[in-house]
Coordinates of C-alpha atoms and ligand atoms in Angstrom, one line a residue:
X1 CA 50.9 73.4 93.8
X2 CA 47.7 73.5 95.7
X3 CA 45.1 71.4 95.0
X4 CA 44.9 67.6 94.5
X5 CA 45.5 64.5 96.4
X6 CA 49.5 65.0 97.1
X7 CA 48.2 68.4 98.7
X8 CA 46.2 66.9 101.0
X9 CA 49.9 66.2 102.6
X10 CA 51.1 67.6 105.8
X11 CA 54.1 69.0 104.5
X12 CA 51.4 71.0 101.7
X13 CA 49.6 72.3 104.3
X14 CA 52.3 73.8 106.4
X15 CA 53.8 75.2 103.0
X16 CA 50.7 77.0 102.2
X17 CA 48.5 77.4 105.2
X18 CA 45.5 75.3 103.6
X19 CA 43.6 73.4 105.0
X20 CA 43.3 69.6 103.9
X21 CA 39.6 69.8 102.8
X22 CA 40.4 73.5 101.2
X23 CA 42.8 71.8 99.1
X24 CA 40.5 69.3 98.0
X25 CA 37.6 71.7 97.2
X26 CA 39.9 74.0 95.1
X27 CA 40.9 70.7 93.2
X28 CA 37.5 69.2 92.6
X29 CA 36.6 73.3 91.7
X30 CA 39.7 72.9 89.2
X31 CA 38.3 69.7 87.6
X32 CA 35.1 70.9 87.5
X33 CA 35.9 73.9 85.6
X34 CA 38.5 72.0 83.2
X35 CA 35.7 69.7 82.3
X36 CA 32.7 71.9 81.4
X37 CA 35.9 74.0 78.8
X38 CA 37.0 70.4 77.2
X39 CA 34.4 68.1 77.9
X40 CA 34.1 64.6 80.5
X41 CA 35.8 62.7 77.7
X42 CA 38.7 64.8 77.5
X43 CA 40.4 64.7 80.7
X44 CA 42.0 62.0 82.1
X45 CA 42.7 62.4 86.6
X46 CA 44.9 61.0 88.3
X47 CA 47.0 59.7 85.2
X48 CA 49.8 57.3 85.2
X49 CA 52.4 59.6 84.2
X50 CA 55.3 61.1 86.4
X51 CA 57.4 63.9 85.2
X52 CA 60.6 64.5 86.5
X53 CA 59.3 62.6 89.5
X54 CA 56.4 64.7 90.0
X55 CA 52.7 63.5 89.2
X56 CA 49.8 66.1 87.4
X57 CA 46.5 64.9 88.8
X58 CA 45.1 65.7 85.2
X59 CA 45.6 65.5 81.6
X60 CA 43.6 67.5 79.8
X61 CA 43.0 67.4 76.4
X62 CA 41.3 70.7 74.4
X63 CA 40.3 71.0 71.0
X64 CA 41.3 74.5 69.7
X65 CA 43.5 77.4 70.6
X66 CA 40.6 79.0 72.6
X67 CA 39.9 76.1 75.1
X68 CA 43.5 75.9 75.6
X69 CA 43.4 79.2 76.6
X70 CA 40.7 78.9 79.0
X71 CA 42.5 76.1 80.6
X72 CA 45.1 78.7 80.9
X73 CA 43.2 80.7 82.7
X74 CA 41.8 78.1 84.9
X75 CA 45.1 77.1 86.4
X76 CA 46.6 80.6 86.5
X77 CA 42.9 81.9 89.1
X78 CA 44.0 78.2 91.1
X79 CA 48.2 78.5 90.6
X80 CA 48.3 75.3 89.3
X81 CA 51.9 74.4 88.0
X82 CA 51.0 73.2 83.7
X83 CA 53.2 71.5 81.4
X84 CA 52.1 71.9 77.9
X85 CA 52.4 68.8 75.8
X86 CA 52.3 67.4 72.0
X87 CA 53.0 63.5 71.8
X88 CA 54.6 63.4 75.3
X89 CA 57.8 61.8 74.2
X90 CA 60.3 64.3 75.6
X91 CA 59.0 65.6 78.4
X92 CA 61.8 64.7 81.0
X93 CA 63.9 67.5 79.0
X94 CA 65.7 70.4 80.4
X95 CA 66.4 70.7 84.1
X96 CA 63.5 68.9 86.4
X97 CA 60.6 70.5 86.4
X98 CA 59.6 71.7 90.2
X99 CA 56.4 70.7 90.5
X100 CA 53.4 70.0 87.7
X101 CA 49.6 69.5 88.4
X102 CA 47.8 70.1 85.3
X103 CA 49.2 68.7 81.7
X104 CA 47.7 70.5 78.8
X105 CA 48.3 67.8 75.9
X106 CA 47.6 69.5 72.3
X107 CA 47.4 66.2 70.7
X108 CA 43.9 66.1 69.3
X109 CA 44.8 69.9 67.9
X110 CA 45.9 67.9 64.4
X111 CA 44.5 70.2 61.7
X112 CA 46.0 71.6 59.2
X113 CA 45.0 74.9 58.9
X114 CA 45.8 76.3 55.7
X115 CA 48.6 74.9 52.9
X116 CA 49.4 77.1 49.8
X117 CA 51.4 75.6 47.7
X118 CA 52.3 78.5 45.4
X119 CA 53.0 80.5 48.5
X120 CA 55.7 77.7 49.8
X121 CA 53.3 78.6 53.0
X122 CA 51.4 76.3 55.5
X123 CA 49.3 77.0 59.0
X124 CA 48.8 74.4 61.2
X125 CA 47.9 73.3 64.5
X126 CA 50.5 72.4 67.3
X127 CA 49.6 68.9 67.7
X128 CA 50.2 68.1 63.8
X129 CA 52.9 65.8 64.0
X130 CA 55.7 65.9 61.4
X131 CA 55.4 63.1 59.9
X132 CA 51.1 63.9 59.1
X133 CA 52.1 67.5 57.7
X134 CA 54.7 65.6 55.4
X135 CA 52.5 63.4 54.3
X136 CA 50.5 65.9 52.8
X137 CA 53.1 68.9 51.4
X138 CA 55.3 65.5 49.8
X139 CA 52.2 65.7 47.5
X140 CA 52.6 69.0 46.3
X141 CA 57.0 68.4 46.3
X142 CA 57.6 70.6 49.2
X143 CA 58.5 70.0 52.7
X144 CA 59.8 70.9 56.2
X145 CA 64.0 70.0 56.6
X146 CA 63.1 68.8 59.9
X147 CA 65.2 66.0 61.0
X148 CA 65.3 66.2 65.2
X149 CA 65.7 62.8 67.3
X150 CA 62.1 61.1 67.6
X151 CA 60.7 63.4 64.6
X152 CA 58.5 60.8 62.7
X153 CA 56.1 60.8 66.3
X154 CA 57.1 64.6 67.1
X155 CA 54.5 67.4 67.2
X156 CA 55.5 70.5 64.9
X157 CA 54.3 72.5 68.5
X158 CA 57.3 71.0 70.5
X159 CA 59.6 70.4 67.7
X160 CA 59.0 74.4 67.3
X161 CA 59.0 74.4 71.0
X162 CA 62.5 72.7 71.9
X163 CA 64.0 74.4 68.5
X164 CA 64.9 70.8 67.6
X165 CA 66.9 69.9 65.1
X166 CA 69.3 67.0 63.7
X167 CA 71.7 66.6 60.8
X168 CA 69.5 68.7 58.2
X169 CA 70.8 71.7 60.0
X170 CA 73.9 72.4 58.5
X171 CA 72.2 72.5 55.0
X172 CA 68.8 73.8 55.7
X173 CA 68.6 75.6 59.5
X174 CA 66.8 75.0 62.4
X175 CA 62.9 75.5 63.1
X176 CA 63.9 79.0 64.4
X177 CA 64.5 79.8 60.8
X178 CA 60.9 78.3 58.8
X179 CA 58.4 79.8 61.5
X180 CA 57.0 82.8 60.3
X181 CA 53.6 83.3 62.4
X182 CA 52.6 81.5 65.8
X183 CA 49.1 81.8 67.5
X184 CA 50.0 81.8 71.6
X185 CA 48.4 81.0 74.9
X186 CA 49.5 82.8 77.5
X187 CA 49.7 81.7 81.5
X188 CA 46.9 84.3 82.1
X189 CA 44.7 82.7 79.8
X190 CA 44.9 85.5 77.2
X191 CA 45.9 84.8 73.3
X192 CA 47.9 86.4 71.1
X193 CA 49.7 86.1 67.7
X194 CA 52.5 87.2 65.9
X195 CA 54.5 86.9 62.8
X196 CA 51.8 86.4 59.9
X197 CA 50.9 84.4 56.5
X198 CA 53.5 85.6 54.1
X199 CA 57.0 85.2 54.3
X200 CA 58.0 88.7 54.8
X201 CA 56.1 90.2 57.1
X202 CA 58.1 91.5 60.0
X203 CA 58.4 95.1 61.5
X204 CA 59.8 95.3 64.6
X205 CA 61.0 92.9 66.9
X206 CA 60.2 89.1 65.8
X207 CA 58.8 87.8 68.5
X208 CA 58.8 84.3 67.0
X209 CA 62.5 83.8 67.6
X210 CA 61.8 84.2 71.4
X211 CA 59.0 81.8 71.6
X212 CA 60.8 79.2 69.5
X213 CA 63.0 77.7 71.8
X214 CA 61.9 78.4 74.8
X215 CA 60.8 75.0 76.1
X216 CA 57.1 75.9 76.4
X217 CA 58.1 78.1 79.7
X218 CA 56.7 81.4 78.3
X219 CA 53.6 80.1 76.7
X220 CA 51.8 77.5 74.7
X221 CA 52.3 77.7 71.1
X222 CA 48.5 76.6 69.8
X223 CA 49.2 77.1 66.2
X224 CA 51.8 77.7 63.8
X225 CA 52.9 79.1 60.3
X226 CA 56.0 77.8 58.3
X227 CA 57.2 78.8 55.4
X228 CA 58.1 75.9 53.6
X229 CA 60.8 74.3 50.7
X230 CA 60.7 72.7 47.3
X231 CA 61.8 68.9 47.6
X232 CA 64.7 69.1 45.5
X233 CA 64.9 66.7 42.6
X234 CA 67.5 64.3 43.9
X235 CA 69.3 63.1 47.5
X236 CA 72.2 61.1 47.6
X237 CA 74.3 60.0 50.9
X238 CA 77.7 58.9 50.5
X239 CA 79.4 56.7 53.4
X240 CA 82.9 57.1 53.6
X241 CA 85.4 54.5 55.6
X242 CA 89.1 54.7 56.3
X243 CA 91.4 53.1 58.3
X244 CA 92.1 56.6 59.6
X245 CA 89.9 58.9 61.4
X246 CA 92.0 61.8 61.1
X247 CA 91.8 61.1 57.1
X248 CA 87.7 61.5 57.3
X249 CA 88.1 64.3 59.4
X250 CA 90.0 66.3 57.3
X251 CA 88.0 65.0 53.9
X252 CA 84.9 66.9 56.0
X253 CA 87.3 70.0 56.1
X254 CA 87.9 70.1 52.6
X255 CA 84.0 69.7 51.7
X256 CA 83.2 72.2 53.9
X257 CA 86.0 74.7 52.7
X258 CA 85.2 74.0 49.0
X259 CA 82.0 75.4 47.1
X260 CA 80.2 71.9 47.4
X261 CA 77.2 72.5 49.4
X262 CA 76.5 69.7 51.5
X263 CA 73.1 69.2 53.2
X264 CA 74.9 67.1 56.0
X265 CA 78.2 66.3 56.9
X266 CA 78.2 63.9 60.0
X267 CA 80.9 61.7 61.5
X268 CA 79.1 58.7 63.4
X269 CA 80.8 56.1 65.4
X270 CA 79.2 52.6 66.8
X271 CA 76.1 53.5 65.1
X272 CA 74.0 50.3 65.6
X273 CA 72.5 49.8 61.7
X274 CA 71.5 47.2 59.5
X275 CA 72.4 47.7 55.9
X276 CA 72.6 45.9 52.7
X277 CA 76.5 47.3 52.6
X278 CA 78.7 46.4 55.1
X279 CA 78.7 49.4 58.1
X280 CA 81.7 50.1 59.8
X281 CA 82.9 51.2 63.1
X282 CA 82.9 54.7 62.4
X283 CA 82.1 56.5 58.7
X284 CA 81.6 59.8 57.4
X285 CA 78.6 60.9 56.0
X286 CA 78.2 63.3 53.7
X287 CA 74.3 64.2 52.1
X288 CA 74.0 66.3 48.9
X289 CA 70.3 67.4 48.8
X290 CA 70.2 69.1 45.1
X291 CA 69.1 69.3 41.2
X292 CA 70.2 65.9 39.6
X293 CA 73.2 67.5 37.6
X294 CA 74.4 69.4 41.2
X295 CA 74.2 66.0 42.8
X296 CA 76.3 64.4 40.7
X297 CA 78.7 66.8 40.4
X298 CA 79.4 67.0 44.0
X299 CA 79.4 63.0 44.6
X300 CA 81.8 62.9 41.7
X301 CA 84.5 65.5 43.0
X302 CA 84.1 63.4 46.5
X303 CA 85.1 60.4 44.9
X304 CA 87.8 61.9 43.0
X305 CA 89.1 63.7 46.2
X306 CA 89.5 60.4 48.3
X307 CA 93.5 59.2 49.2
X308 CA 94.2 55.8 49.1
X309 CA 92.9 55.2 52.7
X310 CA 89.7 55.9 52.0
X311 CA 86.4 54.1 50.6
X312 CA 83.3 56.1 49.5
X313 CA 79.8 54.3 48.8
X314 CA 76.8 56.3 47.8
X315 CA 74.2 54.4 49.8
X316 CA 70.4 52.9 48.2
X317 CA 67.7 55.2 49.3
X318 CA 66.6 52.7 51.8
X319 CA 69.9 52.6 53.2
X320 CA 70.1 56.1 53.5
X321 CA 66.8 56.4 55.3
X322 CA 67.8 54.2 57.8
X323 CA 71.1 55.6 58.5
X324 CA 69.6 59.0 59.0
X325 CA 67.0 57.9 61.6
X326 CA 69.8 56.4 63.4
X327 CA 71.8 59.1 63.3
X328 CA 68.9 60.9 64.4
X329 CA 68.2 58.4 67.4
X330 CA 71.1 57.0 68.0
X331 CA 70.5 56.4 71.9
X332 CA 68.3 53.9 72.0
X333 CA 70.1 51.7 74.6
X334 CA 71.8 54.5 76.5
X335 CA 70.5 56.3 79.6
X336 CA 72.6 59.6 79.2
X337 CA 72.7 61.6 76.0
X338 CA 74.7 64.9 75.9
X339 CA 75.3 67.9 73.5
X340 CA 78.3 69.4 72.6
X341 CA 78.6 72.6 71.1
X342 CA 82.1 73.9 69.9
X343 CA 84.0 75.9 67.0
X344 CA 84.1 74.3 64.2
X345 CA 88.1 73.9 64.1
X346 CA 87.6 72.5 67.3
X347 CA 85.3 69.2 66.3
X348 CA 88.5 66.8 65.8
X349 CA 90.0 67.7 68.7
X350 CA 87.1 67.7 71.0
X351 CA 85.8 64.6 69.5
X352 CA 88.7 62.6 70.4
X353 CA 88.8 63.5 73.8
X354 CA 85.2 62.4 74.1
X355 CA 85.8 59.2 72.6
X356 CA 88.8 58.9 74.8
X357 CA 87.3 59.2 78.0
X358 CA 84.1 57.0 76.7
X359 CA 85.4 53.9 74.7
X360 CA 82.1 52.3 74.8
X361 CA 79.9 55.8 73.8
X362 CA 78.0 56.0 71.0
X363 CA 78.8 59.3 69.2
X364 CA 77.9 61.7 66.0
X365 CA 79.9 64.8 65.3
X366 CA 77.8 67.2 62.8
X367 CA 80.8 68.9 61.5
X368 CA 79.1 72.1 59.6
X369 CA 77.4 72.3 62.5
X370 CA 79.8 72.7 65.3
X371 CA 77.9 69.7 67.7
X372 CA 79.1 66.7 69.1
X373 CA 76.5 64.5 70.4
X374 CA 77.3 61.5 72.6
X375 CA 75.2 58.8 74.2
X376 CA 76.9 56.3 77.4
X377 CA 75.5 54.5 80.3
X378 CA 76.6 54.7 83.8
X379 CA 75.3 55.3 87.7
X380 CA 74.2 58.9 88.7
X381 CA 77.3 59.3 90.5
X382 CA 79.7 58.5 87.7
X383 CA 77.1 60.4 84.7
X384 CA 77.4 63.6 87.1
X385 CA 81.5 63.8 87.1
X386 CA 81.7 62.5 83.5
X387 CA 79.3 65.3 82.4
X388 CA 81.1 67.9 84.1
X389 CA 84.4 67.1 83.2
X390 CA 83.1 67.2 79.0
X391 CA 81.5 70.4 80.0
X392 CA 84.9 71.7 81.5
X393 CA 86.3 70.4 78.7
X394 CA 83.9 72.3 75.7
X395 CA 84.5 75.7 77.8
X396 CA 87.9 75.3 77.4
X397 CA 87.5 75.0 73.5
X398 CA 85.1 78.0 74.2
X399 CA 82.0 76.0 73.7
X400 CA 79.4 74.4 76.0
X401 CA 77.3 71.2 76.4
X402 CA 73.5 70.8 77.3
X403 CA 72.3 67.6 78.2
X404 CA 69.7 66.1 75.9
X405 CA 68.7 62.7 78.4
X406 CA 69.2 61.8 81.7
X407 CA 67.4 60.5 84.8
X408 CA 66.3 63.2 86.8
X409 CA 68.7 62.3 89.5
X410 CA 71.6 63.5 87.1
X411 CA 69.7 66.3 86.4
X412 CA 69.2 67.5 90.0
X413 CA 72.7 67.3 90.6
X414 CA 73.9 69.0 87.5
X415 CA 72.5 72.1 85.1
X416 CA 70.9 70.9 81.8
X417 CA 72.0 73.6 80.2
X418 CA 75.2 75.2 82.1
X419 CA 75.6 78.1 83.7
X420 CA 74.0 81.1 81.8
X421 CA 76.5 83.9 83.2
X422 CA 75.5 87.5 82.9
X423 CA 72.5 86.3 81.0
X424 CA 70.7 84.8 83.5
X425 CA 69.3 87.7 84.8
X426 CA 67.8 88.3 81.6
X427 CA 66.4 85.2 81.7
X428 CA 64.7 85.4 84.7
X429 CA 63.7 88.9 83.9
X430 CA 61.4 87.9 80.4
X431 CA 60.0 84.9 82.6
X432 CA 58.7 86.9 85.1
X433 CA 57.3 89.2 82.5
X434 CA 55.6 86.5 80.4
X435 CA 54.7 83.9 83.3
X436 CA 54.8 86.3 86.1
X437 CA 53.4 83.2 88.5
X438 CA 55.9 81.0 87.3
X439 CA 53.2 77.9 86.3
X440 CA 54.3 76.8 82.6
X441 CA 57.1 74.0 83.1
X442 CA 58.4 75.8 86.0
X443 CA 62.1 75.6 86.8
X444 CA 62.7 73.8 83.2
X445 CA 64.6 76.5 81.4
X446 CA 68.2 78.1 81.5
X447 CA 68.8 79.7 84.9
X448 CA 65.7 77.4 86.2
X449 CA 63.4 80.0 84.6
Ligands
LIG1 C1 63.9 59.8 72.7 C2 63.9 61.3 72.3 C3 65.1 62.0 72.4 C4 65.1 63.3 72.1 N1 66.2 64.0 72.1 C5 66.2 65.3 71.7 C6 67.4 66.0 71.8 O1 68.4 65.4 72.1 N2 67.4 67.3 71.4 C7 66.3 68.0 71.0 O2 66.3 69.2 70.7 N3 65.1 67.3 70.9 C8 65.1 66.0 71.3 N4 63.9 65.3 71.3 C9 62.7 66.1 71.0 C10 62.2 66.0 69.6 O3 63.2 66.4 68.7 C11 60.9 66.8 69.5 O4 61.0 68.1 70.0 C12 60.0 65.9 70.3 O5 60.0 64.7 69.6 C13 58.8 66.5 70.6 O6 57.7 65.7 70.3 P1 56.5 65.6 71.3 O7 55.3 66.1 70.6 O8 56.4 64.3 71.9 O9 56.9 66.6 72.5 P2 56.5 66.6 74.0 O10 57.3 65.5 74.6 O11 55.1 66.5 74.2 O12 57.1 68.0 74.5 C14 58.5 68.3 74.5 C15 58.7 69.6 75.2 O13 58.0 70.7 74.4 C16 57.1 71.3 75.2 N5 55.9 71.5 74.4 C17 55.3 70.6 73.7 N6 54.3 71.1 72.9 C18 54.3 72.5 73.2 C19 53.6 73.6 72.7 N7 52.6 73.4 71.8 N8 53.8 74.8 73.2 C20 54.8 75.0 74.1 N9 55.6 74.0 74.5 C21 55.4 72.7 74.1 C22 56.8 70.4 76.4 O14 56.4 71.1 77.5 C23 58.1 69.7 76.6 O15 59.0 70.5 77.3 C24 63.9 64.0 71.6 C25 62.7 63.2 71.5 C26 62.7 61.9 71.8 C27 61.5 61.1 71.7

């Protein structure tokens, strides 16, 4: 961090040896330089937007893939700290960020590139938002099985970005899995692509997988190419109550273990929903995403499977949508969301030991999926000891937790993502390699890479 008003500050100055009005000039310089690549309009100083409790002095907002790049460039000649952006609604992910001065938001980067249909193929740019891009391939039947928390606003960039994914997974994958090209800027300012058009097209390493998912700490992703799926003729989403939890745990078990293949199979308690049915306390739900005759096949041998205990409805479409988004954001009132990930034997188990130590949490378990998420309230002190002890807790059942949302005073006090163990070196080793000043997000990632 060099430039800027906060710069100007004594405790700046000793750190780097500049001089106020140095400061200033390398600033205005900065400005100056990230105005004539994007234009006046385009960049907004001094914005009211904090980060982790640090404020950029600019927002700026290129066009294409090549003025992102010279941004890039820009900052990287004046070590200014960037955090690459889409709609901005996550931001405050990860561990805090250590210091930002220059946000690069991708959100008038909305085009989509190229979408071939026959191919099951599409190119777009990272500020396309998920909810655009399906708009479009719904006309043609095909889609993206993208389901992460906030994904109707979500950028395809960050949701690529983050990796993010929500109860589709089980059925369908992650993002990791449907990128097959991206088009990259780097912290030096130079681009670079990989991947391709077509679906098989990899020789080599695939350097997608270590882009995706990497928080936008090694680069910026500019543009991206999916390979895509066929909406599939029907969806159906069953609800299933009991007086027993143990009874829908071990109905998910049997699905799971029979040849029934479920898109979703997701245990959700104290969801907060409106329905035309009646929505309990805590239900299993179980989505078939299929041909119409595969569908109804698999509904029927749920139904037919059910003890006494239990009560399956197979919910209206509108129903359905709802309960998904809410599955999806679920947090909506709590401060602190966490992520659980364990073996799948060990879901019942660990699920009722979270519930036990939070009566009042709001939780999901996706049971294909091995992850327990969990959403509570409480003061930093209390979120700090309660997140450790579940973390203690998911080691012991050889799993681990990451924490999703908190205020950054949790998260200065306690690793988003745990402790990396022989692999952090690693880590730090590719960052240095890829961001060798350490300017994109800094200090987000595992390890505080
Ligand atoms: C309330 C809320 C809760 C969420 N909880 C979760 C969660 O628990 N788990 C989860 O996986 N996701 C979560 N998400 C994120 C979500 O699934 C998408 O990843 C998100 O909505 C991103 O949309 P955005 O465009 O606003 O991203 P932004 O908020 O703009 O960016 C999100 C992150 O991605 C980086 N980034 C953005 N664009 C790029 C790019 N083009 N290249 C490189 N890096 C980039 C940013 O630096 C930032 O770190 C949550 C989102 C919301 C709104």
């Amino acid at each position: 961090m060099i430039f800027g008003r906060r710069f100007g500050s004594s405790r700046a100055i000793r750190r780097t040896g500049i001089s106020e009005s140095r400061m200033i000039e390398r600033h205005t310089e900065l400005v100056r330089s990230i105005q004539l690549i994007v234009g006046d309009e385009n960049i907004i100083e001094e914005p009211v937007l904090h980060i982790d409790g640090s404020r950029p002095t600019l927002i700026a907002r290129p066009g294409s893939a090549r003025e992102v790049a010279e941004c890039l460039q820009v900052c990287s000649q004046a070590t200014a700290a960037v955090v690459p952006a889409g709609r901005m609604t996550w931001l405050e992910c990860g561990n805090p960020i250590k210091c930002v001065d220059v946000v690069i938001s991708l959100e008038r980067m909305r085009r989509i590139v190229q979408f071939s249909p026959p191919d099951l193929t599409a190119t777009v740019e990272a500020g396309v938002t998920l909810n655009d891009f399906s708009a479009v391939s719904m006309r043609e039947r095909q889609w993206l099985p993208f389901d992460p928390p906030g994904f109707g606003s979500a950028s395809l960039g960050a949701i690529a970005a983050c990796n993010s994914s929500g109860a589709l997974r089980l059925g369908f994958g992650t993002p990791r899995d449907y990128v097959i090209g991206l088009k990259l800027a780097h912290a030096d300012g130079t681009e670079s692509k990989c991947g391709g058009q077509v679906v098989k097209n990899v020789a080599g390493y695939d350097m997608n997988k270590l882009y995706v998912g990497s928080y936008g700490t090694l680069a910026i992703i500019t543009e991206l190419t999916f390979k895509l799926r066929p909406l599939a003729e029907r969806i159906s989403t069953m609800m299933v109550s009991s007086r027993s939890r143990r009874q829908l745990f071990d109905l998910a078990r049997r699905v799971l273990a029979s040849e029934l293949q479920p898109a979703s199979v997701v245990f959700a308690r104290r969801l907060s929903v409106s329905l035309t049915t009646d929505w309990p306390e805590e239900a299993l739900l179980i989505r078939f995403i299929n041909s119409e005759g595969a569908v109804e096949h698999q509904v029927d041998w749920v139904t037919r499977t059910l003890d006494e205990t239990s009560f399956a409805t197979v919910l209206t479409p509108g129903d359905a949508d709802a309960v998904w988004a809410q599955v999806a954001d679920f947090d909506q009132q709590e401060d602190i969301r966490v992520r659980l990930s364990v073996p799948l034997s060990a879901i019942p188990s660990e699920f009722e030991k979270t519930v036990l130590t939070h009566l009042e949490c709001v939780a999901t378990a996706d049971i294909g999926a091995g992850i327990i998420r969990m959403a509570f309230d409480g003061d930093a002190r209390s979120a700090v000891d309660q997140i450790k002890r579940l973390r203690a807790s998911a080691a012991a059942a050889d799993g681990s937790l990451v924490i999703e949302r908190a205020p950054v005073e949790v998260r200065r006090e306690v690793d988003a993502w745990g402790d990396a163990g022989s692999t952090a070196g690693l880590m730090r080793a590719i960052k240095a390699r890829f961001d060798p000043k350490g300017l994109l997000n800094p200090g987000k990632f595992v390890s505080g890479t």
